[in-house]
């Protein structure tokens, strides 16, 4: 990469950025530059420093050392506001919208249109937002509090917000993590148009396919450093992965082993009015069964209903040959059913609690001394070690707060938590969302090992390559109904998408 | 009417319906209730809470509690009492308001600069203001009975004007100014407001100053009504204000305020007190009744939210 800061097309150039947090050197002398009219991908495993770098560019963090230049002029952002004024908008991975505000209010927050320079001009705010959605090809209500919108719609509102600022540089940190194919296509179109308009887009994603679809340039980060980069055409998939993880990773293998024949979970005629209807399937011991579908097809609700997190209208669930009444998660857990929510932050981790407490919270009754309830730390520790040994969780110590771990490591702790219950059937919702490639591979290996031990896995996933790689079989849902039941040989991305869009219904 | 429609109706008119039923019941059962005197009585007993409630509505909407306004009421009252001989009544009241606003800024600075949670910070300044009030007054109420026109703010015209003015200004801020939107954004999610370029610290300073100003207006009214600068005034006044705000439907966790609800809830509590007084119900039973009312209202809210989530 050229380092001539006088170059006109360099919209933002960061040089020698260094940022440390207590105990961690997050960025260690990073150079990074983006040009006008380019899509610049940034890849790296979780904890590589991508998000930290973007937060420096966005004014959330102030670097300990190094300089940032915007259009050649030195800039020091003390707040996100100053970065926005300088023409840099960032769609952060975890900073959400204000839930009580409407889409229109969220998008215009901080630069509300005014009438006579005083009143908030709500009418023009709503009009502008509607026009913006129209232009994006999205149908999202503008006057409903965003907390009532689906996750994918919220993500699109967030993207709309960044676009509407007319920023020269738009940073998107994992923008597709909660989007389905349709919205991803919309996003692609938006990004390409922004590029034509001469804006620079910084695109962070774990999905290499998206990067090859979109990006012109790439920067690969590892352990707080830039380990490679340049025009994307100089790289192939394998080279990028090797740079990211620092070793070769085997990818895209299919399952070859056979699942068992014993039915461990039987769902018959399950229905919830307006959400899903007439869903029936069997899950066998040692099998990984995928559930695919677009956002809103009802697959998350189905998973929650099976586990007892929400009620269902009709149908039945049999677990290990016995009916499982919809009595809530406690009953399901006692009956050896495990569940991991897709929403790791609000339905998974206890952020302020230690790694150890997070891993053992479901088996306290077993670990604690009977009658007195005393919880021996040694027993907790033994349990933690037993279930985390195979997963290589990176953490400083068992007493470290779990919130300080990267997303992939948090996910492994959650897996350890569920596995500690000795469950026979495991329902996983998007277990690798926002998880880096290395940790993904470890989670896949773990699933295979669980299958080998006879544990059955119901995998709700919107990551099609993942489904192809780890599932023996997959169900596909469309508008609340099963439209596909594809065997290993019949599974392909195209086939799944055809069922998921209602083009084709098939069983194999 | 189906269930969803009932709850929507309840959201909008529930409090009004309870108030209406209470008023009708009292008017039917208590001949003495049917008089203009009741309205005047309601205005003079409820105006201070109503006014501070408007400020508290904005504060809770912005995600902060101010527990210090009861003590601040005493501090401002004492300040007015001490300053009347030097500045005259008007001057003393203006000085009192200025001091109240400054106290609010102190709260805001403690929260924004020292990064102490609002709840804890104002718990501290609650003791601080009360201590200052006792110190300034030497523990004695300043008697203002002989000050000419001291009762001016006790007149119903002034009370009505101050209540209407406070609610008018608060509604203007909440519904019509960008400021209101930003307050809600901060209360809804401070980090996302910050990342959107909202100056969260400025918003926090503003709401603390605003709620303190409304409490100071309440202090001026109370001082005028009682004709004393009292260092023991306003005990549990902050809890009354928070009660009417929450009863009125403002979200406890911020982001969503309901000014009209606060006003209605104040009126409801005021009417209940008057009615129970007329029926010679003892104070302890009155508190019991109001406590039960609050719990019932919050329980209904909880039921509704549970339904919403299940749907």
mmCIF file of C-alpha atoms in Angstrom, chain A residues 59-61 78-81 84 92 95-102 105-106 108-115 118-122 125 148 161 165, chain B residues 172-199 251 253-256 308-310:
data_model
loop_
_atom_site.group_PDB
_atom_site.id
_atom_site.type_symbol
_atom_site.label_atom_id
_atom_site.label_comp_id
_atom_site.label_asym_id
_atom_site.label_seq_id
_atom_site.Cartn_x
_atom_site.Cartn_y
_atom_site.Cartn_z
ATOM 1 C CA UNK A 59 -14.075 8.481 17.530
ATOM 2 C CA UNK A 60 -15.256 5.975 20.130
ATOM 3 C CA UNK A 61 -11.698 5.293 21.257
ATOM 4 C CA UNK A 78 -12.686 13.043 20.797
ATOM 5 C CA UNK A 79 -16.177 11.669 20.254
ATOM 6 C CA UNK A 80 -18.227 9.884 17.577
ATOM 7 C CA UNK A 81 -19.828 13.250 16.867
ATOM 8 C CA UNK A 84 -19.364 12.049 11.922
ATOM 9 C CA UNK A 92 -20.960 -0.660 15.012
ATOM 10 C CA UNK A 95 -24.075 -0.425 19.521
ATOM 11 C CA UNK A 96 -27.747 -0.797 18.920
ATOM 12 C CA UNK A 97 -30.416 1.714 18.034
ATOM 13 C CA UNK A 98 -32.387 3.510 20.726
ATOM 14 C CA UNK A 99 -35.185 0.932 21.167
ATOM 15 C CA UNK A 100 -37.992 3.330 22.136
ATOM 16 C CA UNK A 101 -37.433 5.635 19.204
ATOM 17 C CA UNK A 102 -38.936 5.064 15.776
ATOM 18 C CA UNK A 105 -36.235 9.298 14.937
ATOM 19 C CA UNK A 106 -33.242 6.993 15.169
ATOM 20 C CA UNK A 108 -32.279 11.631 12.297
ATOM 21 C CA UNK A 109 -31.077 11.592 15.875
ATOM 22 C CA UNK A 110 -28.536 14.343 16.493
ATOM 23 C CA UNK A 111 -29.385 16.226 13.285
ATOM 24 C CA UNK A 112 -33.138 16.553 13.413
ATOM 25 C CA UNK A 113 -34.747 18.585 10.648
ATOM 26 C CA UNK A 114 -36.247 21.746 12.105
ATOM 27 C CA UNK A 115 -39.015 24.084 11.217
ATOM 28 C CA UNK A 118 -36.693 25.486 16.364
ATOM 29 C CA UNK A 119 -39.363 22.789 16.098
ATOM 30 C CA UNK A 120 -38.570 19.205 15.282
ATOM 31 C CA UNK A 121 -40.047 18.726 11.824
ATOM 32 C CA UNK A 122 -41.595 15.282 12.300
ATOM 33 C CA UNK A 125 -38.410 13.386 9.113
ATOM 34 C CA UNK A 148 -40.924 -3.784 17.698
ATOM 35 C CA UNK A 161 -28.840 5.719 9.292
ATOM 36 C CA UNK A 165 -25.551 11.012 6.813
ATOM 37 C CA UNK B 172 -42.839 21.705 24.200
ATOM 38 C CA UNK B 173 -39.453 20.219 25.066
ATOM 39 C CA UNK B 174 -40.623 16.627 24.989
ATOM 40 C CA UNK B 175 -42.795 16.637 21.886
ATOM 41 C CA UNK B 176 -41.656 19.502 19.731
ATOM 42 C CA UNK B 177 -37.980 20.254 20.271
ATOM 43 C CA UNK B 178 -35.024 18.149 19.083
ATOM 44 C CA UNK B 179 -33.942 18.332 22.718
ATOM 45 C CA UNK B 180 -36.846 16.062 23.684
ATOM 46 C CA UNK B 181 -35.936 13.465 21.108
ATOM 47 C CA UNK B 182 -32.356 13.474 22.335
ATOM 48 C CA UNK B 183 -33.436 13.122 25.966
ATOM 49 C CA UNK B 184 -35.469 10.074 24.982
ATOM 50 C CA UNK B 185 -32.577 8.672 22.979
ATOM 51 C CA UNK B 186 -30.223 9.007 25.957
ATOM 52 C CA UNK B 187 -32.761 7.329 28.236
ATOM 53 C CA UNK B 188 -33.414 4.624 25.688
ATOM 54 C CA UNK B 189 -29.788 3.762 25.030
ATOM 55 C CA UNK B 190 -27.051 6.135 26.132
ATOM 56 C CA UNK B 191 -24.328 4.468 24.078
ATOM 57 C CA UNK B 192 -26.237 4.518 20.835
ATOM 58 C CA UNK B 193 -27.229 8.147 21.434
ATOM 59 C CA UNK B 194 -23.570 8.954 21.999
ATOM 60 C CA UNK B 195 -22.517 7.104 18.866
ATOM 61 C CA UNK B 196 -25.154 9.072 16.938
ATOM 62 C CA UNK B 197 -23.469 12.314 17.917
ATOM 63 C CA UNK B 198 -25.735 13.272 20.822
ATOM 64 C CA UNK B 199 -23.921 15.101 23.601
ATOM 65 C CA UNK B 251 -41.128 3.922 31.582
ATOM 66 C CA UNK B 253 -35.966 2.452 32.475
ATOM 67 C CA UNK B 254 -36.171 5.577 30.388
ATOM 68 C CA UNK B 255 -36.858 6.402 26.791
ATOM 69 C CA UNK B 256 -40.582 6.873 27.065
ATOM 70 C CA UNK B 308 -47.289 -8.108 24.878
ATOM 71 C CA UNK B 309 -44.188 -10.265 25.119
ATOM 72 C CA UNK B 310 -46.166 -13.481 24.867
#
